[in-house]
Amino acid sequence: MKLVVNGQSHEVDAPTDMPLLWVLRDLVGLTGTKFGCGMAQCGACTVHLDGQAVRSCVLPAVAAAGKSITTIEGLSKDGSHPVQRAWQQLDVVQCGYCQSGQIMSAVALLAQKPQPSDADIDAAMAGNLCRCGTYQRIRGAVHRAAELSKESGHVA
């Protein structure tokens, strides 16, 4: 099947029911998207499919064929995306395992609501679990990313 990942076309030989997560990691070689629970409950595997945050651990890869897939590696080559910069500025990461999914969910939120309230952030990020409990820093980083996006004119 043909997949478009981070703007590049990839021909992959995978069973149609193989989860997108494993296609991305094992066949395309993009390991930034993490396996957490395998049941779409933790959010570590979040990627964008046509701009929408989806859980790649339960999404059959065939469902992504013909659509635009964006992984954490596709946000920016140098960490310059406003959400990535905000995460660094506020030192959000503790263990870091969940953070690619957290960032991808935050980017999707800011694309829909460029100036989200705390309630908007909490609702949008509720499906992303952080074992280290960095939720206050995550919320602060989403607000900071909104500021950085506004200052730079970057659309999340």
mmCIF file with all atom_site columns, C-alpha atoms in Angstrom:
data_model
loop_
_atom_site.group_PDB
_atom_site.id
_atom_site.type_symbol
_atom_site.label_atom_id
_atom_site.label_alt_id
_atom_site.label_comp_id
_atom_site.label_asym_id
_atom_site.label_entity_id
_atom_site.label_seq_id
_atom_site.pdbx_PDB_ins_code
_atom_site.Cartn_x
_atom_site.Cartn_y
_atom_site.Cartn_z
_atom_site.occupancy
_atom_site.B_iso_or_equiv
_atom_site.pdbx_formal_charge
_atom_site.auth_seq_id
_atom_site.auth_comp_id
_atom_site.auth_asym_id
_atom_site.auth_atom_id
_atom_site.pdbx_PDB_model_num
ATOM 1   C CA . MET A 1 1   ? 0.000   0.000  0.000  1.00 0.00 ? 1   MET A CA 1
ATOM 2   C CA . LYS A 1 2   ? 1.050   3.592  -0.553 1.00 0.00 ? 2   LYS A CA 1
ATOM 3   C CA . LEU A 1 3   ? 1.215   5.949  2.422  1.00 0.00 ? 3   LEU A CA 1
ATOM 4   C CA . VAL A 1 4   ? 2.102   9.624  2.507  1.00 0.00 ? 4   VAL A CA 1
ATOM 5   C CA . VAL A 1 5   ? 4.016   10.264 5.720  1.00 0.00 ? 5   VAL A CA 1
ATOM 6   C CA . ASN A 1 6   ? 5.355   13.712 6.546  1.00 0.00 ? 6   ASN A CA 1
ATOM 7   C CA . GLY A 1 7   ? 4.941   14.713 2.910  1.00 0.00 ? 7   GLY A CA 1
ATOM 8   C CA . GLN A 1 8   ? 6.872   11.743 1.505  1.00 0.00 ? 8   GLN A CA 1
ATOM 9   C CA . SER A 1 9   ? 5.359   8.808  -0.326 1.00 0.00 ? 9   SER A CA 1
ATOM 10  C CA . HIS A 1 10  ? 6.155   5.318  0.990  1.00 0.00 ? 10  HIS A CA 1
ATOM 11  C CA . GLU A 1 11  ? 5.279   1.969  -0.586 1.00 0.00 ? 11  GLU A CA 1
ATOM 12  C CA . VAL A 1 12  ? 4.899   -0.555 2.217  1.00 0.00 ? 12  VAL A CA 1
ATOM 13  C CA . ASP A 1 13  ? 4.234   -4.255 2.082  1.00 0.00 ? 13  ASP A CA 1
ATOM 14  C CA . ALA A 1 14  ? 2.031   -4.777 5.120  1.00 0.00 ? 14  ALA A CA 1
ATOM 15  C CA . PRO A 1 15  ? -1.064  -6.773 5.959  1.00 0.00 ? 15  PRO A CA 1
ATOM 16  C CA . THR A 1 16  ? -4.152  -4.554 5.651  1.00 0.00 ? 16  THR A CA 1
ATOM 17  C CA . ASP A 1 17  ? -4.974  -5.028 9.328  1.00 0.00 ? 17  ASP A CA 1
ATOM 18  C CA . MET A 1 18  ? -1.486  -4.082 10.562 1.00 0.00 ? 18  MET A CA 1
ATOM 19  C CA . PRO A 1 19  ? -1.796  -1.063 12.879 1.00 0.00 ? 19  PRO A CA 1
ATOM 20  C CA . LEU A 1 20  ? -0.433  2.173  11.475 1.00 0.00 ? 20  LEU A CA 1
ATOM 21  C CA . LEU A 1 21  ? 1.870   2.473  14.513 1.00 0.00 ? 21  LEU A CA 1
ATOM 22  C CA . TRP A 1 22  ? 3.834   -0.615 13.510 1.00 0.00 ? 22  TRP A CA 1
ATOM 23  C CA . VAL A 1 23  ? 3.954   0.383  9.863  1.00 0.00 ? 23  VAL A CA 1
ATOM 24  C CA . LEU A 1 24  ? 5.402   3.764  10.858 1.00 0.00 ? 24  LEU A CA 1
ATOM 25  C CA . ARG A 1 25  ? 7.917   2.311  13.300 1.00 0.00 ? 25  ARG A CA 1
ATOM 26  C CA . ASP A 1 26  ? 8.921   -0.982 11.694 1.00 0.00 ? 26  ASP A CA 1
ATOM 27  C CA . LEU A 1 27  ? 8.461   -0.427 7.976  1.00 0.00 ? 27  LEU A CA 1
ATOM 28  C CA . VAL A 1 28  ? 8.916   3.333  7.497  1.00 0.00 ? 28  VAL A CA 1
ATOM 29  C CA . GLY A 1 29  ? 11.543  3.685  10.248 1.00 0.00 ? 29  GLY A CA 1
ATOM 30  C CA . LEU A 1 30  ? 9.964   6.593  12.136 1.00 0.00 ? 30  LEU A CA 1
ATOM 31  C CA . THR A 1 31  ? 10.272  5.683  15.805 1.00 0.00 ? 31  THR A CA 1
ATOM 32  C CA . GLY A 1 32  ? 9.153   8.944  17.405 1.00 0.00 ? 32  GLY A CA 1
ATOM 33  C CA . THR A 1 33  ? 5.596   7.644  17.669 1.00 0.00 ? 33  THR A CA 1
ATOM 34  C CA . LYS A 1 34  ? 5.497   5.399  20.733 1.00 0.00 ? 34  LYS A CA 1
ATOM 35  C CA . PHE A 1 35  ? 3.659   2.233  21.716 1.00 0.00 ? 35  PHE A CA 1
ATOM 36  C CA . GLY A 1 36  ? 1.985   2.669  25.076 1.00 0.00 ? 36  GLY A CA 1
ATOM 37  C CA . CYS A 1 37  ? -1.074  0.551  25.724 1.00 0.00 ? 37  CYS A CA 1
ATOM 38  C CA . GLY A 1 38  ? -2.135  -0.859 22.357 1.00 0.00 ? 38  GLY A CA 1
ATOM 39  C CA . MET A 1 39  ? -5.774  -0.021 23.127 1.00 0.00 ? 39  MET A CA 1
ATOM 40  C CA . ALA A 1 40  ? -6.022  3.701  22.198 1.00 0.00 ? 40  ALA A CA 1
ATOM 41  C CA . GLN A 1 41  ? -6.238  4.624  25.890 1.00 0.00 ? 41  GLN A CA 1
ATOM 42  C CA . CYS A 1 42  ? -2.956  6.403  26.638 1.00 0.00 ? 42  CYS A CA 1
ATOM 43  C CA . GLY A 1 43  ? -2.247  8.612  23.594 1.00 0.00 ? 43  GLY A CA 1
ATOM 44  C CA . ALA A 1 44  ? 1.473   7.804  23.243 1.00 0.00 ? 44  ALA A CA 1
ATOM 45  C CA . CYS A 1 45  ? 0.842   6.698  19.655 1.00 0.00 ? 45  CYS A CA 1
ATOM 46  C CA . THR A 1 46  ? -0.942  9.879  18.522 1.00 0.00 ? 46  THR A CA 1
ATOM 47  C CA . VAL A 1 47  ? -0.305  11.007 14.953 1.00 0.00 ? 47  VAL A CA 1
ATOM 48  C CA . HIS A 1 48  ? -2.275  13.239 12.601 1.00 0.00 ? 48  HIS A CA 1
ATOM 49  C CA . LEU A 1 49  ? -4.358  11.836 9.792  1.00 0.00 ? 49  LEU A CA 1
ATOM 50  C CA . ASP A 1 50  ? -5.438  14.640 7.461  1.00 0.00 ? 50  ASP A CA 1
ATOM 51  C CA . GLY A 1 51  ? -4.802  17.042 10.356 1.00 0.00 ? 51  GLY A CA 1
ATOM 52  C CA . GLN A 1 52  ? -6.839  15.140 12.948 1.00 0.00 ? 52  GLN A CA 1
ATOM 53  C CA . ALA A 1 53  ? -5.238  13.516 15.994 1.00 0.00 ? 53  ALA A CA 1
ATOM 54  C CA . VAL A 1 54  ? -5.704  9.727  15.840 1.00 0.00 ? 54  VAL A CA 1
ATOM 55  C CA . ARG A 1 55  ? -4.405  6.762  17.822 1.00 0.00 ? 55  ARG A CA 1
ATOM 56  C CA . SER A 1 56  ? -2.156  4.828  15.474 1.00 0.00 ? 56  SER A CA 1
ATOM 57  C CA . CYS A 1 57  ? -2.012  1.691  17.649 1.00 0.00 ? 57  CYS A CA 1
ATOM 58  C CA . VAL A 1 58  ? -5.561  0.670  16.707 1.00 0.00 ? 58  VAL A CA 1
ATOM 59  C CA . LEU A 1 59  ? -5.904  2.263  13.273 1.00 0.00 ? 59  LEU A CA 1
ATOM 60  C CA . PRO A 1 60  ? -5.358  -0.247 10.452 1.00 0.00 ? 60  PRO A CA 1
ATOM 61  C CA . ALA A 1 61  ? -2.715  1.119  8.111  1.00 0.00 ? 61  ALA A CA 1
ATOM 62  C CA . VAL A 1 62  ? -5.013  0.584  5.135  1.00 0.00 ? 62  VAL A CA 1
ATOM 63  C CA . ALA A 1 63  ? -7.355  3.221  6.631  1.00 0.00 ? 63  ALA A CA 1
ATOM 64  C CA . ALA A 1 64  ? -4.543  5.772  6.248  1.00 0.00 ? 64  ALA A CA 1
ATOM 65  C CA . ALA A 1 65  ? -3.844  4.993  2.589  1.00 0.00 ? 65  ALA A CA 1
ATOM 66  C CA . GLY A 1 66  ? -4.452  8.044  0.424  1.00 0.00 ? 66  GLY A CA 1
ATOM 67  C CA . LYS A 1 67  ? -4.454  10.380 3.411  1.00 0.00 ? 67  LYS A CA 1
ATOM 68  C CA . SER A 1 68  ? -1.794  12.668 4.797  1.00 0.00 ? 68  SER A CA 1
ATOM 69  C CA . ILE A 1 69  ? -0.051  11.239 7.873  1.00 0.00 ? 69  ILE A CA 1
ATOM 70  C CA . THR A 1 70  ? 2.021   13.498 10.109 1.00 0.00 ? 70  THR A CA 1
ATOM 71  C CA . THR A 1 71  ? 4.219   12.109 12.862 1.00 0.00 ? 71  THR A CA 1
ATOM 72  C CA . ILE A 1 72  ? 6.260   13.946 15.490 1.00 0.00 ? 72  ILE A CA 1
ATOM 73  C CA . GLU A 1 73  ? 9.183   13.871 13.046 1.00 0.00 ? 73  GLU A CA 1
ATOM 74  C CA . GLY A 1 74  ? 7.066   15.777 10.525 1.00 0.00 ? 74  GLY A CA 1
ATOM 75  C CA . LEU A 1 75  ? 6.354   18.832 12.696 1.00 0.00 ? 75  LEU A CA 1
ATOM 76  C CA . SER A 1 76  ? 9.798   20.308 12.062 1.00 0.00 ? 76  SER A CA 1
ATOM 77  C CA . LYS A 1 77  ? 13.254  19.072 11.238 1.00 0.00 ? 77  LYS A CA 1
ATOM 78  C CA . ASP A 1 78  ? 14.908  21.205 13.913 1.00 0.00 ? 78  ASP A CA 1
ATOM 79  C CA . GLY A 1 79  ? 12.412  21.451 16.784 1.00 0.00 ? 79  GLY A CA 1
ATOM 80  C CA . SER A 1 80  ? 11.294  24.916 15.690 1.00 0.00 ? 80  SER A CA 1
ATOM 81  C CA . HIS A 1 81  ? 7.552   24.220 15.692 1.00 0.00 ? 81  HIS A CA 1
ATOM 82  C CA . PRO A 1 82  ? 5.911   26.498 18.303 1.00 0.00 ? 82  PRO A CA 1
ATOM 83  C CA . VAL A 1 83  ? 4.638   23.541 20.328 1.00 0.00 ? 83  VAL A CA 1
ATOM 84  C CA . GLN A 1 84  ? 8.064   21.915 20.380 1.00 0.00 ? 84  GLN A CA 1
ATOM 85  C CA . ARG A 1 85  ? 9.664   25.214 21.380 1.00 0.00 ? 85  ARG A CA 1
ATOM 86  C CA . ALA A 1 86  ? 7.115   25.722 24.166 1.00 0.00 ? 86  ALA A CA 1
ATOM 87  C CA . TRP A 1 87  ? 7.765   22.199 25.475 1.00 0.00 ? 87  TRP A CA 1
ATOM 88  C CA . GLN A 1 88  ? 11.485  22.999 25.643 1.00 0.00 ? 88  GLN A CA 1
ATOM 89  C CA . GLN A 1 89  ? 11.016  26.441 27.189 1.00 0.00 ? 89  GLN A CA 1
ATOM 90  C CA . LEU A 1 90  ? 8.793   25.116 29.979 1.00 0.00 ? 90  LEU A CA 1
ATOM 91  C CA . ASP A 1 91  ? 10.876  21.970 30.483 1.00 0.00 ? 91  ASP A CA 1
ATOM 92  C CA . VAL A 1 92  ? 7.761   19.800 30.215 1.00 0.00 ? 92  VAL A CA 1
ATOM 93  C CA . VAL A 1 93  ? 9.477   16.472 29.721 1.00 0.00 ? 93  VAL A CA 1
ATOM 94  C CA . GLN A 1 94  ? 10.329  14.282 32.661 1.00 0.00 ? 94  GLN A CA 1
ATOM 95  C CA . CYS A 1 95  ? 10.725  10.705 31.394 1.00 0.00 ? 95  CYS A CA 1
ATOM 96  C CA . GLY A 1 96  ? 9.544   11.809 27.938 1.00 0.00 ? 96  GLY A CA 1
ATOM 97  C CA . TYR A 1 97  ? 7.870   8.620  26.807 1.00 0.00 ? 97  TYR A CA 1
ATOM 98  C CA . CYS A 1 98  ? 4.409   10.121 26.294 1.00 0.00 ? 98  CYS A CA 1
ATOM 99  C CA . GLN A 1 99  ? 5.567   13.462 24.970 1.00 0.00 ? 99  GLN A CA 1
ATOM 100 C CA . SER A 1 100 ? 5.388   12.853 21.217 1.00 0.00 ? 100 SER A CA 1
ATOM 101 C CA . GLY A 1 101 ? 1.719   11.941 21.639 1.00 0.00 ? 101 GLY A CA 1
ATOM 102 C CA . GLN A 1 102 ? 1.154   14.902 23.967 1.00 0.00 ? 102 GLN A CA 1
ATOM 103 C CA . ILE A 1 103 ? 2.725   17.270 21.439 1.00 0.00 ? 103 ILE A CA 1
ATOM 104 C CA . MET A 1 104 ? 0.719   15.869 18.530 1.00 0.00 ? 104 MET A CA 1
ATOM 105 C CA . SER A 1 105 ? -2.520  16.273 20.498 1.00 0.00 ? 105 SER A CA 1
ATOM 106 C CA . ALA A 1 106 ? -1.556  19.835 21.449 1.00 0.00 ? 106 ALA A CA 1
ATOM 107 C CA . VAL A 1 107 ? -0.833  20.718 17.814 1.00 0.00 ? 107 VAL A CA 1
ATOM 108 C CA . ALA A 1 108 ? -4.252  19.384 16.774 1.00 0.00 ? 108 ALA A CA 1
ATOM 109 C CA . LEU A 1 109 ? -5.924  21.407 19.542 1.00 0.00 ? 109 LEU A CA 1
ATOM 110 C CA . LEU A 1 110 ? -4.173  24.642 18.552 1.00 0.00 ? 110 LEU A CA 1
ATOM 111 C CA . ALA A 1 111 ? -5.146  24.114 14.910 1.00 0.00 ? 111 ALA A CA 1
ATOM 112 C CA . GLN A 1 112 ? -8.786  24.089 16.042 1.00 0.00 ? 112 GLN A CA 1
ATOM 113 C CA . LYS A 1 113 ? -8.539  26.640 18.872 1.00 0.00 ? 113 LYS A CA 1
ATOM 114 C CA . PRO A 1 114 ? -5.552  28.974 18.537 1.00 0.00 ? 114 PRO A CA 1
ATOM 115 C CA . GLN A 1 115 ? -6.186  30.532 21.978 1.00 0.00 ? 115 GLN A CA 1
ATOM 116 C CA . PRO A 1 116 ? -7.560  27.685 24.112 1.00 0.00 ? 116 PRO A CA 1
ATOM 117 C CA . SER A 1 117 ? -8.816  28.047 27.676 1.00 0.00 ? 117 SER A CA 1
ATOM 118 C CA . ASP A 1 118 ? -7.649  25.757 30.474 1.00 0.00 ? 118 ASP A CA 1
ATOM 119 C CA . ALA A 1 119 ? -10.891 23.802 30.041 1.00 0.00 ? 119 ALA A CA 1
ATOM 120 C CA . ASP A 1 120 ? -10.243 23.434 26.288 1.00 0.00 ? 120 ASP A CA 1
ATOM 121 C CA . ILE A 1 121 ? -6.740  22.142 26.981 1.00 0.00 ? 121 ILE A CA 1
ATOM 122 C CA . ASP A 1 122 ? -7.877  19.754 29.685 1.00 0.00 ? 122 ASP A CA 1
ATOM 123 C CA . ALA A 1 123 ? -10.617 18.341 27.435 1.00 0.00 ? 123 ALA A CA 1
ATOM 124 C CA . ALA A 1 124 ? -8.373  17.969 24.384 1.00 0.00 ? 124 ALA A CA 1
ATOM 125 C CA . MET A 1 125 ? -5.491  16.442 26.323 1.00 0.00 ? 125 MET A CA 1
ATOM 126 C CA . ALA A 1 126 ? -7.595  14.161 28.560 1.00 0.00 ? 126 ALA A CA 1
ATOM 127 C CA . GLY A 1 127 ? -6.847  11.130 26.391 1.00 0.00 ? 127 GLY A CA 1
ATOM 128 C CA . ASN A 1 128 ? -3.100  11.524 26.799 1.00 0.00 ? 128 ASN A CA 1
ATOM 129 C CA . LEU A 1 129 ? -1.698  9.962  29.941 1.00 0.00 ? 129 LEU A CA 1
ATOM 130 C CA . CYS A 1 130 ? 1.551   11.007 31.573 1.00 0.00 ? 130 CYS A CA 1
ATOM 131 C CA . ARG A 1 131 ? 2.985   8.602  34.129 1.00 0.00 ? 131 ARG A CA 1
ATOM 132 C CA . CYS A 1 132 ? 5.193   11.368 35.509 1.00 0.00 ? 132 CYS A CA 1
ATOM 133 C CA . GLY A 1 133 ? 2.270   13.735 36.089 1.00 0.00 ? 133 GLY A CA 1
ATOM 134 C CA . THR A 1 134 ? 3.548   16.745 34.156 1.00 0.00 ? 134 THR A CA 1
ATOM 135 C CA . TYR A 1 135 ? -0.009  17.906 33.409 1.00 0.00 ? 135 TYR A CA 1
ATOM 136 C CA . GLN A 1 136 ? 0.464   21.432 34.806 1.00 0.00 ? 136 GLN A CA 1
ATOM 137 C CA . ARG A 1 137 ? 3.576   21.943 32.672 1.00 0.00 ? 137 ARG A CA 1
ATOM 138 C CA . ILE A 1 138 ? 1.764   20.500 29.653 1.00 0.00 ? 138 ILE A CA 1
ATOM 139 C CA . ARG A 1 139 ? -1.104  22.960 30.118 1.00 0.00 ? 139 ARG A CA 1
ATOM 140 C CA . GLY A 1 140 ? 1.375   25.814 30.520 1.00 0.00 ? 140 GLY A CA 1
ATOM 141 C CA . ALA A 1 141 ? 3.242   24.733 27.397 1.00 0.00 ? 141 ALA A CA 1
ATOM 142 C CA . VAL A 1 142 ? 0.046   24.673 25.337 1.00 0.00 ? 142 VAL A CA 1
ATOM 143 C CA . HIS A 1 143 ? -0.652  28.260 26.428 1.00 0.00 ? 143 HIS A CA 1
ATOM 144 C CA . ARG A 1 144 ? 2.957   29.207 25.645 1.00 0.00 ? 144 ARG A CA 1
ATOM 145 C CA . ALA A 1 145 ? 2.725   27.547 22.218 1.00 0.00 ? 145 ALA A CA 1
ATOM 146 C CA . ALA A 1 146 ? -0.403  29.593 21.514 1.00 0.00 ? 146 ALA A CA 1
ATOM 147 C CA . GLU A 1 147 ? 1.586   32.753 22.338 1.00 0.00 ? 147 GLU A CA 1
ATOM 148 C CA . LEU A 1 148 ? 4.539   31.674 20.194 1.00 0.00 ? 148 LEU A CA 1
ATOM 149 C CA . SER A 1 149 ? 2.216   30.828 17.297 1.00 0.00 ? 149 SER A CA 1
ATOM 150 C CA . LYS A 1 150 ? 0.538   34.210 17.543 1.00 0.00 ? 150 LYS A CA 1
ATOM 151 C CA . GLU A 1 151 ? 3.891   36.054 17.723 1.00 0.00 ? 151 GLU A CA 1
ATOM 152 C CA . SER A 1 152 ? 5.356   34.212 14.751 1.00 0.00 ? 152 SER A CA 1
ATOM 153 C CA . GLY A 1 153 ? 2.181   33.966 12.684 1.00 0.00 ? 153 GLY A CA 1
ATOM 154 C CA . HIS A 1 154 ? 2.701   30.191 12.571 1.00 0.00 ? 154 HIS A CA 1
ATOM 155 C CA . VAL A 1 155 ? -0.473  28.180 12.264 1.00 0.00 ? 155 VAL A CA 1
ATOM 156 C CA . ALA A 1 156 ? -0.256  25.099 14.482 1.00 0.00 ? 156 ALA A CA 1
#
